[in-house]
């Protein structure tokens, strides 16, 4: 699943590491700007939410430091920003 704002592409992989229940995320700067990625996990039962962030320099890319588990009660999502515009994905089980 890809998410874009001008100069930035965020990618959410629901089968990160070859496992169908682990998600990974990455962000790429395709333009002359810095890009930010937030990678989210929430528990739909307890309401708990965790996140991690990645900042990449112009024309570079980077990935989240760890994967998040997702199943019937755990959902994952990403949001990205180019410093001016932001976009967020849906939540995925």
JSON list of C-alpha atoms in Angstrom, two decimals:
[
{"chain": "A", "resi": 1, "resn": "UNK", "atom": "CA", "xyz": [0.00, 0.00, 0.00]},
{"chain": "A", "resi": 2, "resn": "UNK", "atom": "CA", "xyz": [1.49, 3.35, -1.10]},
{"chain": "A", "resi": 3, "resn": "UNK", "atom": "CA", "xyz": [0.77, 6.83, 0.19]},
{"chain": "A", "resi": 4, "resn": "UNK", "atom": "CA", "xyz": [2.07, 9.98, -1.50]},
{"chain": "A", "resi": 5, "resn": "UNK", "atom": "CA", "xyz": [2.43, 13.70, -0.99]},
{"chain": "A", "resi": 6, "resn": "UNK", "atom": "CA", "xyz": [4.54, 15.85, -3.34]},
{"chain": "A", "resi": 7, "resn": "UNK", "atom": "CA", "xyz": [8.13, 14.65, -3.15]},
{"chain": "A", "resi": 8, "resn": "UNK", "atom": "CA", "xyz": [7.44, 11.79, -0.74]},
{"chain": "A", "resi": 9, "resn": "UNK", "atom": "CA", "xyz": [6.26, 8.21, -1.00]},
{"chain": "A", "resi": 10, "resn": "UNK", "atom": "CA", "xyz": [5.33, 6.12, 2.02]},
{"chain": "A", "resi": 11, "resn": "UNK", "atom": "CA", "xyz": [4.90, 2.36, 1.80]},
{"chain": "A", "resi": 12, "resn": "UNK", "atom": "CA", "xyz": [3.13, 0.04, 4.19]},
{"chain": "A", "resi": 13, "resn": "UNK", "atom": "CA", "xyz": [3.92, -3.65, 3.75]},
{"chain": "A", "resi": 14, "resn": "UNK", "atom": "CA", "xyz": [1.40, -5.85, 5.54]},
{"chain": "A", "resi": 15, "resn": "UNK", "atom": "CA", "xyz": [3.53, -8.95, 4.98]},
{"chain": "A", "resi": 16, "resn": "UNK", "atom": "CA", "xyz": [6.82, -7.48, 6.09]},
{"chain": "A", "resi": 17, "resn": "UNK", "atom": "CA", "xyz": [9.59, -10.00, 6.60]},
{"chain": "A", "resi": 18, "resn": "UNK", "atom": "CA", "xyz": [7.62, -12.65, 4.77]},
{"chain": "A", "resi": 19, "resn": "UNK", "atom": "CA", "xyz": [5.03, -13.04, 7.54]},
{"chain": "A", "resi": 20, "resn": "UNK", "atom": "CA", "xyz": [1.37, -12.21, 6.85]},
{"chain": "A", "resi": 21, "resn": "UNK", "atom": "CA", "xyz": [0.88, -10.79, 10.36]},
{"chain": "A", "resi": 22, "resn": "UNK", "atom": "CA", "xyz": [3.84, -8.44, 10.59]},
{"chain": "A", "resi": 23, "resn": "UNK", "atom": "CA", "xyz": [3.81, -5.02, 8.95]},
{"chain": "A", "resi": 24, "resn": "UNK", "atom": "CA", "xyz": [6.77, -2.86, 8.02]},
{"chain": "A", "resi": 25, "resn": "UNK", "atom": "CA", "xyz": [6.91, 0.69, 6.67]},
{"chain": "A", "resi": 26, "resn": "UNK", "atom": "CA", "xyz": [9.30, 2.85, 4.69]},
{"chain": "A", "resi": 27, "resn": "UNK", "atom": "CA", "xyz": [9.48, 6.34, 3.22]},
{"chain": "A", "resi": 28, "resn": "UNK", "atom": "CA", "xyz": [11.32, 7.72, 0.18]},
{"chain": "A", "resi": 29, "resn": "UNK", "atom": "CA", "xyz": [12.07, 11.32, -0.72]},
{"chain": "A", "resi": 30, "resn": "UNK", "atom": "CA", "xyz": [11.70, 11.73, -4.48]},
{"chain": "A", "resi": 31, "resn": "UNK", "atom": "CA", "xyz": [12.08, 15.50, -4.47]},
{"chain": "A", "resi": 32, "resn": "UNK", "atom": "CA", "xyz": [14.24, 18.21, -2.97]},
{"chain": "A", "resi": 33, "resn": "UNK", "atom": "CA", "xyz": [12.65, 18.03, 0.45]},
{"chain": "A", "resi": 34, "resn": "UNK", "atom": "CA", "xyz": [12.84, 16.15, 3.72]},
{"chain": "A", "resi": 35, "resn": "UNK", "atom": "CA", "xyz": [10.12, 13.56, 4.34]},
{"chain": "A", "resi": 36, "resn": "UNK", "atom": "CA", "xyz": [8.64, 12.21, 7.54]},
{"chain": "A", "resi": 37, "resn": "UNK", "atom": "CA", "xyz": [6.86, 8.92, 8.15]},
{"chain": "A", "resi": 38, "resn": "UNK", "atom": "CA", "xyz": [4.82, 7.90, 11.17]},
{"chain": "A", "resi": 39, "resn": "UNK", "atom": "CA", "xyz": [4.06, 4.19, 11.54]},
{"chain": "A", "resi": 40, "resn": "UNK", "atom": "CA", "xyz": [1.16, 3.37, 13.84]},
{"chain": "A", "resi": 41, "resn": "UNK", "atom": "CA", "xyz": [-0.29, 0.37, 15.62]},
{"chain": "A", "resi": 42, "resn": "UNK", "atom": "CA", "xyz": [-3.49, 0.37, 17.67]},
{"chain": "A", "resi": 43, "resn": "UNK", "atom": "CA", "xyz": [-5.32, -2.19, 19.74]},
{"chain": "A", "resi": 44, "resn": "UNK", "atom": "CA", "xyz": [-9.02, -2.04, 18.91]},
{"chain": "A", "resi": 45, "resn": "UNK", "atom": "CA", "xyz": [-9.96, -3.68, 22.23]},
{"chain": "A", "resi": 46, "resn": "UNK", "atom": "CA", "xyz": [-7.92, -1.67, 24.75]},
{"chain": "A", "resi": 47, "resn": "UNK", "atom": "CA", "xyz": [-7.62, 1.48, 22.66]},
{"chain": "A", "resi": 48, "resn": "UNK", "atom": "CA", "xyz": [-3.87, 1.54, 23.13]},
{"chain": "A", "resi": 49, "resn": "UNK", "atom": "CA", "xyz": [-1.76, 3.10, 20.39]},
{"chain": "A", "resi": 50, "resn": "UNK", "atom": "CA", "xyz": [1.97, 3.10, 19.65]},
{"chain": "A", "resi": 51, "resn": "UNK", "atom": "CA", "xyz": [3.99, 4.73, 16.91]},
{"chain": "A", "resi": 52, "resn": "UNK", "atom": "CA", "xyz": [7.45, 5.27, 15.57]},
{"chain": "A", "resi": 53, "resn": "UNK", "atom": "CA", "xyz": [8.83, 7.92, 13.27]},
{"chain": "A", "resi": 54, "resn": "UNK", "atom": "CA", "xyz": [11.32, 8.10, 10.42]},
{"chain": "A", "resi": 55, "resn": "UNK", "atom": "CA", "xyz": [12.88, 11.22, 8.91]},
{"chain": "A", "resi": 56, "resn": "UNK", "atom": "CA", "xyz": [14.74, 11.03, 5.61]},
{"chain": "A", "resi": 57, "resn": "UNK", "atom": "CA", "xyz": [16.86, 13.61, 3.84]},
{"chain": "A", "resi": 58, "resn": "UNK", "atom": "CA", "xyz": [16.14, 14.75, 0.27]},
{"chain": "A", "resi": 59, "resn": "UNK", "atom": "CA", "xyz": [16.53, 12.01, -2.34]},
{"chain": "A", "resi": 60, "resn": "UNK", "atom": "CA", "xyz": [17.04, 9.27, 0.25]},
{"chain": "A", "resi": 61, "resn": "UNK", "atom": "CA", "xyz": [14.91, 6.62, 1.90]},
{"chain": "A", "resi": 62, "resn": "UNK", "atom": "CA", "xyz": [14.55, 4.84, 5.21]},
{"chain": "A", "resi": 63, "resn": "UNK", "atom": "CA", "xyz": [12.47, 2.30, 7.02]},
{"chain": "A", "resi": 64, "resn": "UNK", "atom": "CA", "xyz": [10.84, 1.98, 10.41]},
{"chain": "A", "resi": 65, "resn": "UNK", "atom": "CA", "xyz": [13.04, 0.43, 13.05]},
{"chain": "A", "resi": 66, "resn": "UNK", "atom": "CA", "xyz": [10.75, -2.45, 13.90]},
{"chain": "A", "resi": 67, "resn": "UNK", "atom": "CA", "xyz": [7.70, -4.27, 12.58]},
{"chain": "A", "resi": 68, "resn": "UNK", "atom": "CA", "xyz": [4.23, -4.13, 14.09]},
{"chain": "A", "resi": 69, "resn": "UNK", "atom": "CA", "xyz": [1.95, -7.12, 14.54]},
{"chain": "A", "resi": 70, "resn": "UNK", "atom": "CA", "xyz": [-1.53, -6.94, 13.03]},
{"chain": "A", "resi": 71, "resn": "UNK", "atom": "CA", "xyz": [-4.52, -9.27, 13.38]},
{"chain": "A", "resi": 72, "resn": "UNK", "atom": "CA", "xyz": [-8.22, -9.08, 14.18]},
{"chain": "A", "resi": 73, "resn": "UNK", "atom": "CA", "xyz": [-7.62, -6.76, 17.15]},
{"chain": "A", "resi": 74, "resn": "UNK", "atom": "CA", "xyz": [-4.41, -5.00, 16.11]},
{"chain": "A", "resi": 75, "resn": "UNK", "atom": "CA", "xyz": [-4.43, -2.52, 13.25]},
{"chain": "A", "resi": 76, "resn": "UNK", "atom": "CA", "xyz": [-1.60, -0.65, 11.52]},
{"chain": "A", "resi": 77, "resn": "UNK", "atom": "CA", "xyz": [-1.42, 2.55, 9.50]},
{"chain": "A", "resi": 78, "resn": "UNK", "atom": "CA", "xyz": [1.06, 5.11, 8.19]},
{"chain": "A", "resi": 79, "resn": "UNK", "atom": "CA", "xyz": [1.09, 8.86, 7.73]},
{"chain": "A", "resi": 80, "resn": "UNK", "atom": "CA", "xyz": [3.61, 10.92, 5.79]},
{"chain": "A", "resi": 81, "resn": "UNK", "atom": "CA", "xyz": [4.54, 14.57, 5.46]},
{"chain": "A", "resi": 82, "resn": "UNK", "atom": "CA", "xyz": [6.76, 16.73, 3.28]},
{"chain": "A", "resi": 83, "resn": "UNK", "atom": "CA", "xyz": [6.74, 19.56, 5.81]},
{"chain": "A", "resi": 84, "resn": "UNK", "atom": "CA", "xyz": [3.81, 21.30, 4.13]},
{"chain": "A", "resi": 85, "resn": "UNK", "atom": "CA", "xyz": [1.32, 18.60, 3.21]},
{"chain": "A", "resi": 86, "resn": "UNK", "atom": "CA", "xyz": [0.35, 15.49, 5.16]},
{"chain": "A", "resi": 87, "resn": "UNK", "atom": "CA", "xyz": [-1.55, 12.34, 4.28]},
{"chain": "A", "resi": 88, "resn": "UNK", "atom": "CA", "xyz": [-2.68, 9.35, 6.30]},
{"chain": "A", "resi": 89, "resn": "UNK", "atom": "CA", "xyz": [-3.68, 5.84, 5.34]},
{"chain": "A", "resi": 90, "resn": "UNK", "atom": "CA", "xyz": [-6.60, 3.75, 6.49]},
{"chain": "A", "resi": 91, "resn": "UNK", "atom": "CA", "xyz": [-6.19, 1.34, 9.39]},
{"chain": "A", "resi": 92, "resn": "UNK", "atom": "CA", "xyz": [-5.43, -2.23, 8.28]},
{"chain": "A", "resi": 93, "resn": "UNK", "atom": "CA", "xyz": [-5.91, -5.49, 10.16]}
]
